[in-house]
Coordinates of C-alpha atoms in Angstrom, one line a residue:
Chain U
M102 CA 0.0 0.0 0.0
K103 CA 1.3 3.5 -0.9
K104 CA 2.1 5.6 2.2
A105 CA 0.4 8.9 2.7
V106 CA 2.3 9.9 5.8
S107 CA 5.6 8.6 7.1
I108 CA 7.2 10.1 10.2
H109 CA 10.5 8.9 11.7
Q110 CA 11.8 10.0 15.0
G111 CA 9.8 13.2 15.2
F112 CA 10.8 15.5 18.1
K113 CA 9.2 18.7 19.2
K114 CA 10.0 20.8 22.3
Y115 CA 8.1 23.8 23.6
R116 CA 9.4 26.5 25.9
L117 CA 7.1 27.5 28.7
G118 CA 8.6 30.3 30.6
D119 CA 12.1 29.0 31.6
T120 CA 11.2 25.4 31.2
H121 CA 11.3 23.2 28.1
I122 CA 8.5 20.7 27.5
D123 CA 9.0 17.7 25.3
A124 CA 5.8 17.6 23.4
L125 CA 6.9 14.8 21.0
K126 CA 9.6 12.4 21.9
G127 CA 10.7 10.5 18.8
V128 CA 7.4 9.7 17.2
D129 CA 7.4 7.0 14.5
L130 CA 4.2 6.8 12.4
T131 CA 3.0 5.7 9.0
I132 CA -0.4 6.1 7.5
D133 CA -1.4 4.4 4.3
K134 CA -3.1 6.2 1.5
G135 CA -6.9 6.1 2.0
E136 CA -6.7 5.1 5.7
F137 CA -9.2 6.5 8.2
V138 CA -7.1 7.0 11.3
A139 CA -8.0 8.3 14.7
L140 CA -5.4 10.1 16.9
V141 CA -6.3 9.9 20.5
G142 CA -4.7 10.6 23.8
P143 CA -5.2 12.6 27.0
S144 CA -4.8 16.3 27.1
G145 CA -1.1 17.3 27.0
S146 CA -0.2 14.0 25.2
G147 CA 1.1 15.9 22.2
K148 CA -1.9 15.0 20.1
S149 CA -2.6 18.5 18.8
T150 CA 1.1 19.1 18.2
L151 CA 1.3 16.0 16.1
L152 CA -1.8 16.9 14.2
N153 CA -0.6 20.4 13.6
I154 CA 2.7 19.1 12.3
C155 CA 1.0 16.6 10.0
G156 CA -1.1 19.5 8.7
L157 CA 2.1 21.5 8.1
L158 CA 0.9 24.2 10.5
D159 CA 4.0 23.5 12.7
T160 CA 7.3 21.7 12.2
F161 CA 9.4 19.1 14.0
D162 CA 12.5 20.3 15.8
S163 CA 14.1 17.1 14.3
G164 CA 12.9 14.1 12.5
E165 CA 11.9 13.0 9.0
F166 CA 8.5 13.6 7.7
V167 CA 7.4 12.4 4.2
L168 CA 3.9 13.5 3.0
A169 CA 2.5 12.4 -0.3
G170 CA 6.0 11.4 -1.4
T171 CA 7.6 14.7 -0.5
E172 CA 10.2 15.1 2.3
V173 CA 8.3 18.0 3.8
H174 CA 10.8 18.5 6.6
K175 CA 13.2 19.8 4.0
L176 CA 10.8 22.3 2.5
K177 CA 11.6 25.9 2.9
P178 CA 9.0 28.0 4.8
N179 CA 7.7 29.8 1.7
K180 CA 7.0 26.5 0.0
I181 CA 5.2 25.0 2.9
S182 CA 2.1 27.2 2.4
L183 CA 1.9 26.2 -1.2
F184 CA 2.3 22.5 -0.4
R185 CA -0.4 22.8 2.2
Q186 CA -2.7 24.5 -0.3
N187 CA -2.3 21.7 -2.8
H188 CA -2.1 18.5 -0.6
I189 CA -3.8 19.0 2.7
G190 CA -7.5 19.6 3.7
F191 CA -8.7 20.7 7.1
V192 CA -11.9 20.1 9.0
F193 CA -12.1 22.0 12.3
Q194 CA -14.2 21.4 15.4
H195 CA -15.9 24.8 15.1
F196 CA -16.2 24.4 11.3
N197 CA -14.3 27.7 10.7
L198 CA -16.3 28.7 7.7
F199 CA -15.9 32.2 6.4
P200 CA -19.0 34.0 7.6
V201 CA -19.1 36.5 4.6
M202 CA -19.1 33.7 2.1
S203 CA -22.0 31.5 1.1
A204 CA -21.6 27.7 1.3
Y205 CA -20.7 27.6 -2.3
E206 CA -18.1 30.4 -2.0
N207 CA -16.6 28.7 1.1
I208 CA -16.1 25.5 -0.8
E209 CA -14.8 27.3 -3.9
Y210 CA -12.2 29.2 -1.9
P211 CA -9.4 26.6 -2.0
L212 CA -9.8 26.3 -5.7
I213 CA -9.5 30.0 -6.2
L214 CA -6.2 29.8 -4.3
K215 CA -5.1 27.2 -6.7
G216 CA -5.9 29.5 -9.6
M217 CA -8.5 27.3 -11.2
S218 CA -10.8 28.7 -13.9
S219 CA -14.3 29.5 -12.8
R220 CA -15.8 26.9 -15.1
D221 CA -13.6 24.1 -13.6
R222 CA -14.3 25.5 -10.1
K223 CA -18.1 25.3 -10.7
K224 CA -17.9 21.7 -11.9
K225 CA -15.9 20.6 -8.8
V226 CA -17.9 22.6 -6.3
D227 CA -21.2 21.3 -7.7
R228 CA -19.9 17.8 -7.5
V229 CA -18.7 18.0 -4.0
L230 CA -21.8 19.8 -2.8
E231 CA -23.8 16.9 -4.2
S232 CA -21.4 14.4 -2.5
V233 CA -21.9 16.0 1.0
G234 CA -25.7 16.4 0.4
V235 CA -25.9 20.2 0.7
S236 CA -26.6 21.2 -3.0
K237 CA -29.7 23.0 -2.1
L238 CA -27.9 25.1 0.5
S239 CA -25.2 26.3 -1.7
K240 CA -26.3 29.9 -1.6
H241 CA -26.9 29.9 2.2
M242 CA -24.6 31.9 4.5
P243 CA -23.0 29.9 7.3
D244 CA -25.1 31.5 10.0
K245 CA -28.2 30.1 8.2
L246 CA -27.0 26.5 8.4
S247 CA -27.3 24.0 11.2
G248 CA -24.2 22.6 12.9
G249 CA -24.3 19.4 10.8
E250 CA -24.8 21.4 7.6
R251 CA -21.9 23.6 8.4
Q252 CA -19.7 20.6 9.0
R253 CA -20.8 19.1 5.7
V254 CA -19.8 22.3 4.0
A255 CA -16.5 22.3 5.9
I256 CA -15.8 18.7 4.8
A257 CA -16.7 19.7 1.2
R258 CA -14.2 22.6 1.4
A259 CA -11.5 20.2 2.6
L260 CA -12.3 17.6 -0.1
V261 CA -12.9 19.8 -3.1
K262 CA -9.3 20.1 -4.0
Q263 CA -8.9 16.3 -3.6
P264 CA -6.0 16.5 -1.1
E265 CA -3.8 13.5 -0.2
L266 CA -4.4 14.1 3.5
I267 CA -7.4 15.5 5.4
I268 CA -6.7 16.7 9.0
A269 CA -9.8 16.7 11.1
D270 CA -9.6 18.2 14.6
E271 CA -12.5 17.0 16.7
P272 CA -14.9 17.1 13.8
T273 CA -17.9 15.7 15.7
A274 CA -17.3 17.3 19.1
S275 CA -19.8 20.1 18.5
L276 CA -22.5 17.9 17.0
D277 CA -25.3 15.9 18.5
T278 CA -25.2 12.1 18.2
A279 CA -27.4 11.7 15.1
T280 CA -25.6 14.5 13.2
A281 CA -22.2 13.2 14.4
N282 CA -23.0 9.7 13.0
Q283 CA -24.1 11.2 9.7
I284 CA -20.9 13.2 9.5
I285 CA -18.7 10.1 10.3
D286 CA -20.7 8.1 7.6
L287 CA -20.1 10.9 5.2
M288 CA -16.3 11.2 5.9
Q289 CA -15.9 7.4 5.6
E290 CA -17.8 7.3 2.4
L291 CA -16.0 10.2 0.9
G292 CA -12.7 8.8 2.0
R293 CA -13.5 5.6 0.2
N294 CA -14.8 7.3 -2.9
E295 CA -12.2 10.0 -3.2
G296 CA -9.2 8.0 -1.9
S297 CA -8.4 10.7 0.7
T298 CA -6.5 9.8 3.9
F299 CA -8.1 11.0 7.1
L300 CA -6.2 11.8 10.3
I301 CA -8.7 12.7 12.9
A302 CA -7.8 13.9 16.4
T303 CA -10.7 13.0 18.6
H304 CA -12.0 12.2 22.1
D305 CA -15.3 11.1 20.6
E306 CA -16.0 7.4 21.1
R307 CA -18.5 7.5 18.3
M308 CA -15.7 8.4 16.0
T309 CA -13.0 6.1 17.3
K310 CA -15.3 3.1 17.0
R311 CA -15.6 3.7 13.3
C312 CA -11.9 4.4 12.5
E313 CA -9.8 1.7 10.9
R314 CA -6.9 2.4 13.1
I315 CA -6.4 4.3 16.4
I316 CA -3.1 5.8 17.4
N317 CA -2.9 6.5 21.1
L318 CA -0.4 9.1 22.0
V319 CA 0.8 9.4 25.7
D320 CA 3.4 11.9 26.9
G321 CA 4.6 12.6 23.4
E322 CA 5.1 9.0 22.4
V323 CA 2.9 6.6 20.4
E324 CA 1.8 4.2 23.2
Y325 CA -0.1 1.8 21.1
E326 CA -1.8 1.5 17.8
M327 CA -5.1 -0.4 17.5
A328 CA -6.6 -1.7 14.3
Chain W
M35 CA -15.0 42.2 -7.7
R36 CA -15.5 39.1 -5.6
W37 CA -13.0 40.5 -3.0
L38 CA -14.7 43.8 -3.0
K39 CA -18.0 42.1 -2.2
F40 CA -16.4 40.2 0.7
A41 CA -14.7 43.4 1.9
F42 CA -18.1 45.1 1.9
K43 CA -19.7 42.3 3.8
N44 CA -16.9 42.2 6.3
I45 CA -17.4 45.9 6.9
L46 CA -21.0 45.3 7.6
R47 CA -20.2 42.7 10.2
N48 CA -19.6 45.3 12.8
S49 CA -21.7 48.0 11.4
R50 CA -21.6 50.4 14.4
R51 CA -17.8 50.5 14.4
S52 CA -17.7 50.8 10.6
I53 CA -20.2 53.7 10.7
V54 CA -18.0 55.5 13.3
T55 CA -14.9 55.0 11.1
V56 CA -16.7 56.1 7.9
T57 CA -18.0 59.2 9.8
L58 CA -14.5 60.1 10.9
V59 CA -13.2 59.7 7.4
A60 CA -16.1 61.7 6.1
V61 CA -15.6 64.5 8.6
G62 CA -11.9 64.5 7.6
V63 CA -12.7 64.6 3.9
A64 CA -15.2 67.4 4.4
A65 CA -12.7 69.4 6.5
I66 CA -10.0 69.0 3.8
L67 CA -12.3 69.8 1.0
S68 CA -13.8 72.8 2.8
A69 CA -10.4 74.2 3.8
Q70 CA -8.8 73.6 0.4
G71 CA -11.9 74.7 -1.4
F72 CA -11.9 78.0 0.5
S73 CA -8.2 78.4 -0.1
N74 CA -8.7 77.7 -3.8
N75 CA -11.6 80.1 -4.1
T76 CA -9.8 82.9 -2.3
N77 CA -6.6 82.4 -4.4
H78 CA -8.8 82.4 -7.5
L79 CA -10.5 85.6 -6.5
I80 CA -7.2 87.3 -5.8
M81 CA -5.8 86.0 -9.0
E82 CA -8.7 87.3 -11.0
F83 CA -8.6 90.6 -9.2
T84 CA -4.8 90.9 -9.8
V85 CA -5.0 89.9 -13.5
D86 CA -7.9 92.3 -13.9
R87 CA -5.8 95.1 -12.4
I88 CA -2.3 94.5 -13.9
G89 CA -3.2 92.2 -16.9
S90 CA -2.0 88.7 -17.7
L91 CA 1.3 90.1 -19.0
I92 CA 3.0 93.4 -18.6
V93 CA 5.3 95.0 -21.1
S94 CA 7.8 97.6 -19.7
H95 CA 11.3 98.8 -19.7
A96 CA 13.6 95.8 -19.2
E97 CA 14.6 96.8 -15.7
F98 CA 11.3 98.4 -14.6
F99 CA 10.4 95.7 -12.0
D100 CA 14.0 95.2 -10.9
R101 CA 14.9 98.6 -9.5
D102 CA 13.5 102.0 -8.5
E103 CA 13.7 104.9 -11.0
E104 CA 16.5 107.4 -10.1
S105 CA 14.7 110.2 -12.0
T106 CA 11.1 110.6 -13.2
M107 CA 10.3 108.4 -16.2
E108 CA 13.9 107.1 -16.3
M109 CA 12.5 103.8 -17.3
G110 CA 9.6 105.0 -19.5
L111 CA 8.7 103.6 -22.9
S112 CA 8.9 106.1 -25.7
D113 CA 7.6 104.5 -28.8
Y114 CA 4.9 102.6 -27.0
E115 CA 2.2 103.4 -29.5
G116 CA 4.1 101.2 -32.1
V117 CA 4.4 98.3 -29.7
K118 CA 0.8 98.7 -28.6
K119 CA -0.4 98.5 -32.3
I120 CA 1.6 95.3 -32.8
L121 CA 0.1 93.8 -29.7
E122 CA -3.4 94.8 -30.6
T123 CA -3.1 92.9 -33.9
D124 CA -2.6 89.6 -32.1
S125 CA -5.9 87.8 -32.1
R126 CA -5.3 86.4 -28.6
V127 CA -5.0 89.9 -27.1
D128 CA -8.2 91.4 -25.8
L129 CA -7.0 94.8 -24.6
V130 CA -3.7 96.7 -24.2
L131 CA -3.8 99.3 -21.4
P132 CA -0.9 101.7 -20.9
S133 CA -0.2 103.2 -17.6
M134 CA 2.3 105.4 -15.7
R135 CA 3.2 105.5 -12.1
F136 CA 4.8 108.3 -10.1
S137 CA 4.3 110.1 -6.9
G138 CA 4.1 113.7 -5.7
M139 CA 2.3 116.1 -3.4
I140 CA -1.4 116.7 -3.5
S141 CA -3.0 119.8 -2.0
S142 CA -6.4 121.0 -1.2
D143 CA -7.1 124.5 0.2
E144 CA -6.7 123.1 3.7
K145 CA -4.2 120.2 3.6
T146 CA -1.3 118.7 1.7
G147 CA -0.5 115.1 1.4
I148 CA 1.4 112.5 -0.7
F149 CA -0.1 110.7 -3.7
R150 CA 0.8 107.8 -5.8
A151 CA -0.4 108.4 -9.3
L152 CA -1.7 105.7 -11.5
A153 CA -2.2 107.2 -14.9
V154 CA -4.4 105.0 -17.0
D155 CA -6.5 104.8 -20.2
A156 CA -10.0 105.5 -19.0
V157 CA -11.1 102.4 -20.8
E158 CA -9.9 100.5 -17.8
F159 CA -12.8 101.8 -15.8
H160 CA -15.4 101.2 -18.5
R161 CA -14.7 97.5 -19.2
D162 CA -17.5 95.1 -18.6
N163 CA -15.5 93.2 -16.0
S164 CA -14.1 96.3 -14.2
R165 CA -14.0 95.6 -10.5
T166 CA -13.5 99.1 -9.2
T167 CA -15.9 100.0 -6.3
F168 CA -16.9 103.6 -6.4
I169 CA -17.7 105.2 -3.1
T170 CA -18.8 108.5 -4.7
G171 CA -18.8 110.0 -8.1
K172 CA -17.9 108.3 -11.3
A173 CA -14.9 107.0 -13.3
L174 CA -12.5 109.0 -15.5
S175 CA -14.4 110.0 -18.6
L176 CA -13.8 108.2 -21.9
N177 CA -14.0 111.5 -23.7
P178 CA -13.0 114.2 -21.1
N179 CA -13.8 117.8 -21.6
M180 CA -10.6 119.3 -22.9
D181 CA -11.5 122.7 -21.7
G182 CA -12.1 121.8 -18.1
D183 CA -9.7 120.8 -15.4
P184 CA -8.1 117.3 -15.7
E185 CA -10.0 114.5 -13.9
L186 CA -8.9 112.7 -10.8
V187 CA -10.3 109.6 -9.0
L188 CA -9.0 109.3 -5.4
G189 CA -8.7 106.5 -3.0
K190 CA -11.3 107.0 -0.4
D191 CA -8.9 107.6 2.5
L192 CA -6.8 110.1 0.5
A193 CA -10.0 112.0 -0.3
K194 CA -11.1 112.0 3.3
S195 CA -7.7 113.2 4.5
L196 CA -7.8 116.1 2.1
N197 CA -11.5 116.8 2.9
A198 CA -12.0 116.4 -0.8
E199 CA -15.2 115.3 -2.4
V200 CA -16.6 115.1 -6.0
G201 CA -16.1 118.4 -7.6
S202 CA -13.3 119.5 -5.3
S203 CA -10.3 121.1 -7.0
L204 CA -6.9 119.8 -6.0
T205 CA -3.4 120.7 -7.0
L206 CA -1.0 118.0 -7.9
M207 CA 2.7 118.7 -7.9
S208 CA 5.4 116.4 -9.1
S209 CA 9.0 116.5 -10.4
T210 CA 9.3 116.5 -14.2
T211 CA 11.6 114.4 -16.4
F212 CA 13.9 117.4 -16.6
G213 CA 14.2 117.7 -12.8
G214 CA 12.0 120.7 -12.3
L215 CA 8.7 120.9 -10.5
N216 CA 5.3 121.1 -12.2
A217 CA 1.9 121.6 -10.8
I218 CA -1.6 121.2 -12.3
D219 CA -5.1 121.6 -10.9
F220 CA -7.3 118.6 -11.1
V221 CA -11.0 118.1 -10.3
V222 CA -12.1 115.1 -8.3
V223 CA -14.7 113.1 -10.2
G224 CA -14.9 110.1 -8.0
T225 CA -13.6 108.3 -4.9
I226 CA -13.0 104.5 -4.7
D227 CA -12.5 101.6 -2.4
A228 CA -9.4 100.1 -4.0
G229 CA -9.6 97.0 -1.9
N230 CA -6.5 97.6 0.2
I231 CA -5.6 100.1 2.8
Q232 CA -2.4 101.4 1.2
A233 CA -4.1 102.1 -2.1
N234 CA -7.1 103.8 -0.4
R235 CA -4.7 106.1 1.5
Y236 CA -2.5 107.2 -1.4
L237 CA -3.9 106.3 -4.8
A238 CA -4.8 108.9 -7.4
Y239 CA -6.1 107.8 -10.8
M240 CA -5.7 110.2 -13.7
H241 CA -5.7 110.2 -17.5
I242 CA -2.4 109.3 -19.1
G243 CA -2.4 112.6 -21.1
D244 CA -2.8 114.6 -18.0
A245 CA -0.1 112.7 -16.2
Q246 CA 2.3 113.2 -19.2
E247 CA 1.6 116.9 -19.0
L248 CA 2.3 117.0 -15.3
V249 CA 5.7 115.2 -15.5
D250 CA 6.4 116.7 -18.9
T251 CA 6.9 113.5 -21.0
D252 CA 5.4 111.6 -23.8
Q253 CA 6.4 108.2 -22.3
I254 CA 4.5 105.7 -20.3
H255 CA 5.8 103.0 -17.9
T256 CA 3.9 99.8 -18.7
M257 CA 1.3 98.2 -20.9
A258 CA -1.0 95.7 -19.3
I259 CA -2.0 93.0 -21.8
H260 CA -5.4 91.4 -21.1
L261 CA -5.8 88.2 -23.0
K262 CA -9.1 86.7 -24.3
D263 CA -8.1 83.3 -22.9
F264 CA -6.1 83.4 -19.6
D265 CA -4.9 79.9 -20.1
K266 CA -2.8 81.0 -23.1
T267 CA -0.8 83.4 -20.8
N268 CA 2.4 81.3 -20.8
S269 CA 2.5 80.7 -24.6
V270 CA 1.9 84.4 -25.4
Y271 CA 4.5 85.3 -22.8
E272 CA 7.2 83.2 -24.5
E273 CA 6.3 84.6 -27.9
L274 CA 6.4 88.2 -26.7
S275 CA 9.6 87.7 -24.9
D276 CA 11.2 86.6 -28.2
K277 CA 9.5 89.3 -30.2
F278 CA 10.6 92.2 -27.9
P279 CA 14.0 91.2 -26.6
N280 CA 14.8 94.8 -25.6
L281 CA 11.7 95.2 -23.5
G282 CA 10.7 93.6 -20.3
V283 CA 7.8 91.1 -20.6
T284 CA 6.6 90.0 -17.2
L285 CA 4.0 87.4 -16.1
W286 CA 1.3 88.6 -13.9
S287 CA 2.3 86.1 -11.2
S288 CA 5.8 87.6 -11.0
E289 CA 4.3 90.9 -9.8
A290 CA 1.4 89.5 -7.7
E291 CA 3.2 89.6 -4.4
T292 CA 0.0 89.7 -2.4
Y293 CA -1.4 86.7 -4.3
D294 CA 1.8 84.8 -3.7
R295 CA 1.9 85.7 0.0
I296 CA -1.7 84.7 0.6
K297 CA -1.3 81.5 -1.4
R298 CA 1.7 80.5 0.7
L299 CA -0.1 81.5 3.9
F300 CA -3.2 79.4 3.1
G301 CA -0.9 76.7 1.8
S302 CA 0.8 76.5 5.2
I303 CA -2.3 76.8 7.3
F304 CA -4.4 74.3 5.4
G305 CA -1.4 72.1 4.8
V306 CA -1.0 71.6 8.6
M307 CA -4.7 71.1 8.9
T308 CA -4.7 68.5 6.2
L309 CA -1.8 66.7 7.9
I310 CA -3.7 66.7 11.2
V311 CA -6.8 65.2 9.4
I312 CA -4.6 62.6 7.7
I313 CA -3.0 61.6 11.0
M314 CA -6.5 61.4 12.5
V315 CA -7.7 59.2 9.7
F316 CA -4.6 57.1 9.9
F317 CA -5.1 56.3 13.6
S318 CA -8.8 55.9 13.2
I319 CA -8.4 53.3 10.4
S320 CA -5.5 51.7 12.2
N321 CA -7.6 51.4 15.4
T322 CA -10.6 49.9 13.5
M323 CA -8.5 47.5 11.5
T324 CA -6.5 46.4 14.6
Q325 CA -9.8 45.5 16.4
T326 CA -11.0 43.8 13.2
V327 CA -7.9 41.8 12.9
V328 CA -8.0 40.7 16.6
E329 CA -11.7 39.7 16.2
R330 CA -10.9 37.7 13.1
T331 CA -7.7 36.1 14.2
R332 CA -9.2 32.6 13.9
E333 CA -10.5 33.4 10.4
I334 CA -6.9 34.6 9.5
G335 CA -5.6 31.3 10.9
T336 CA -8.1 29.4 8.8
M337 CA -7.2 31.3 5.6
A338 CA -3.5 30.6 6.3
A339 CA -4.2 26.9 7.0
L340 CA -6.0 26.6 3.7
G341 CA -2.8 28.0 2.0
T342 CA -3.7 31.6 1.5
P343 CA -0.5 33.6 1.1
R344 CA 0.1 36.1 3.9
K345 CA 0.2 39.0 1.5
S346 CA -3.3 38.0 0.2
I347 CA -4.7 38.0 3.7
V348 CA -3.2 41.4 4.3
M349 CA -4.6 42.5 1.0
N350 CA -8.1 41.6 2.1
F351 CA -7.8 44.0 5.0
I352 CA -6.4 46.7 2.8
I353 CA -9.3 46.4 0.5
E354 CA -11.7 46.7 3.4
S355 CA -10.0 49.9 4.6
F356 CA -9.9 51.2 1.0
V357 CA -13.7 50.6 0.8
I358 CA -14.2 52.5 4.1
A359 CA -12.0 55.4 2.8
I360 CA -14.0 55.6 -0.4
I361 CA -17.4 55.5 1.3
G362 CA -16.1 58.1 3.8
S363 CA -14.8 60.2 0.9
V364 CA -18.2 60.1 -0.9
V365 CA -20.1 61.1 2.2
G366 CA -17.5 63.7 3.1
T367 CA -17.6 65.2 -0.4
A368 CA -21.4 65.4 -0.2
L369 CA -21.1 67.1 3.2
A370 CA -18.5 69.6 2.0
L371 CA -20.7 70.5 -1.0
L372 CA -23.7 70.9 1.2
I373 CA -21.8 73.1 3.7
G374 CA -20.3 75.1 0.8
G375 CA -23.6 75.5 -0.9
S376 CA -25.4 76.6 2.3
L377 CA -22.7 79.2 3.1
A378 CA -22.7 80.6 -0.5
A379 CA -26.5 80.8 -0.4
G380 CA -26.4 82.6 2.9
G381 CA -23.7 85.1 1.6
A382 CA -21.3 84.2 4.5
A383 CA -18.0 85.9 4.6
I384 CA -15.0 86.3 6.9
P385 CA -13.4 89.7 7.8
P386 CA -10.9 91.2 5.4
G387 CA -7.3 90.0 5.6
P388 CA -4.5 92.2 6.9
G389 CA -4.2 95.2 4.5
F390 CA -7.5 94.6 2.8
T391 CA -10.8 96.3 3.1
A392 CA -13.2 93.8 1.5
P393 CA -14.6 90.8 3.5
I394 CA -13.6 87.5 2.0
P395 CA -16.6 85.4 0.7
L396 CA -16.8 82.1 2.4
N397 CA -17.2 80.1 -0.8
F398 CA -15.6 76.8 -1.6
M399 CA -14.1 76.0 -5.0
I400 CA -14.2 72.2 -4.8
T401 CA -12.9 70.8 -8.1
S402 CA -13.2 67.2 -9.2
R403 CA -9.4 67.1 -9.1
L404 CA -9.4 68.2 -5.5
I405 CA -12.0 65.6 -4.6
F406 CA -10.1 62.9 -6.5
N407 CA -6.8 63.8 -4.8
T408 CA -8.3 63.9 -1.4
A409 CA -10.1 60.6 -1.8
I410 CA -7.0 58.9 -3.2
S411 CA -4.7 60.3 -0.5
L412 CA -7.0 59.1 2.3
A413 CA -7.5 55.7 0.6
V414 CA -3.7 55.3 0.4
I415 CA -3.3 56.4 4.1
S416 CA -6.1 54.0 5.1
A417 CA -4.4 51.2 3.1
I418 CA -1.1 51.9 4.9
A419 CA -2.8 52.0 8.3
S420 CA -4.6 48.7 7.6
C421 CA -1.5 47.1 6.2
F422 CA 0.3 47.8 9.5
S423 CA -2.5 46.3 11.5
A424 CA -3.0 43.3 9.3
R425 CA 0.7 42.5 9.1
R426 CA 0.7 42.3 12.9
G427 CA -2.2 39.9 12.7
V428 CA -0.8 37.6 10.1
K429 CA 2.6 37.4 11.9
K430 CA 0.9 35.2 14.5
S431 CA 1.5 31.5 14.0
I432 CA -1.3 29.6 12.4
V433 CA -1.7 27.3 15.4
E434 CA -2.0 30.2 17.7
A435 CA -4.4 32.0 15.4
L436 CA -6.6 28.9 15.1
T437 CA -6.9 28.5 18.9
H438 CA -7.6 32.2 19.4
V439 CA -10.8 32.8 21.4

């Protein structure tokens, strides 16, 4: 199976006042393309740090990190933003939709950044709107959508550019059970159909039960992995 | 267009703050336009007054404006009629008015004083656009009675100091071109408000022929050239300078000391005021955008996470401030035009400036160029202010921005 993510001996330290905190202590991790992986662990385990690094929002102090076949730990800072734009999608706990943009415009946004023509954008946005089941809400502004609908739009925004990796940070934490289940179903289905890899940081059992693999992080180290 | 739409929507997100900012910009724009408009109008009035008085161009002896005469008519023009005829054949020239300037003593039966003579062609008083304000009497006659006493029009304060009124006979004495003294009796036909204190105190208008007789000459000092189209002044100036290399051809602006002084004075006052307004707008926009950036920190983080280049994020805020500045400029312009129109309709005026006698009308000359320059200047200032604020916002790490509460 082709690897989507490969991390070898990833270290990360933080400075808190005069003390240094070892957030990640030599993490080794591989995720295959198309996998649906949960990242769990108690607060302070380094879960968010690892998720941020995998999303190229942060970097290791040392270690190797290969994402979609690219040694991203060697990328210069100015190339990282472009790489993220092309290869990574994000789904946030609080959806993080742009309030001045309609559902359609929110989904279209990453494609505009890629410089795609408006015709191609329309084709892709319409398709993904259909996939997440919010075609009829395309002109709605985020404040007119329910939590579940907003998360669907957010997932569509993450998926529209067909990234290799989708980073999801507690995507069901703000949703009721029924909506959370629908969102998990949707993410799994889209993952299967689109071939996208999901790395999901979560505390939500509803989510972990449905993931193919669970990576448990404790004190900055992968304690165990559970299939 | 898309980004403009988003900018507009973002502005409306905190409508109260945006209204306050737009109002501040509008007040700033109205203040700049009113001040600069008033300055423009006053400068224009003085320019018109000056050009009307001395002409767009002045032909004289080459050194006439460079030094004082050592003897009467030392720098007079002899064959001025020939030059005048040449000038009058130029289709761009409306009128050529010769004049003489000299001083002497003026006496009534009771008192003696000093006068400064301005000997002119009476046509000067009878033009359609003549701005002379008569207090009493009338202008010098176009066809004076050759048998009667020569005519004299006095500045109102000179007339008052001599207890002269229309019909009074006064004796004017001056040195002649040959160094002697000559005296002629004149009759006062009118008194004027010349617009400034010095002129009212000493000025005496008379016919050129009478002045030539008094100083015993056939010369004049200057010829004021009035053009049909003022905008052609510079081109005519260059041609005449080439055509009459032995004469002095002078632009009106070179001899408009008062105009120049007032223009510089207004320029300084309103320049400082404009600077204060610009600083006010800068800090107002900066404050607004800083608050906006802080409120939208998570949004900035999301944009960056999706791969938006930092400069594009900054550009979004610049567009927002630009929109605020443009809306403020439109409102401010409307406000300035409303204030200007109301003041003009009410005939408002401010007291005369130092040395002047006429109140200055409180009218604003707000040109489209002034509006454009003001709006663009404030838009640029707003863009700079928002750029500073937004740059601070986007410098924050994405992780920090995404967790901002």
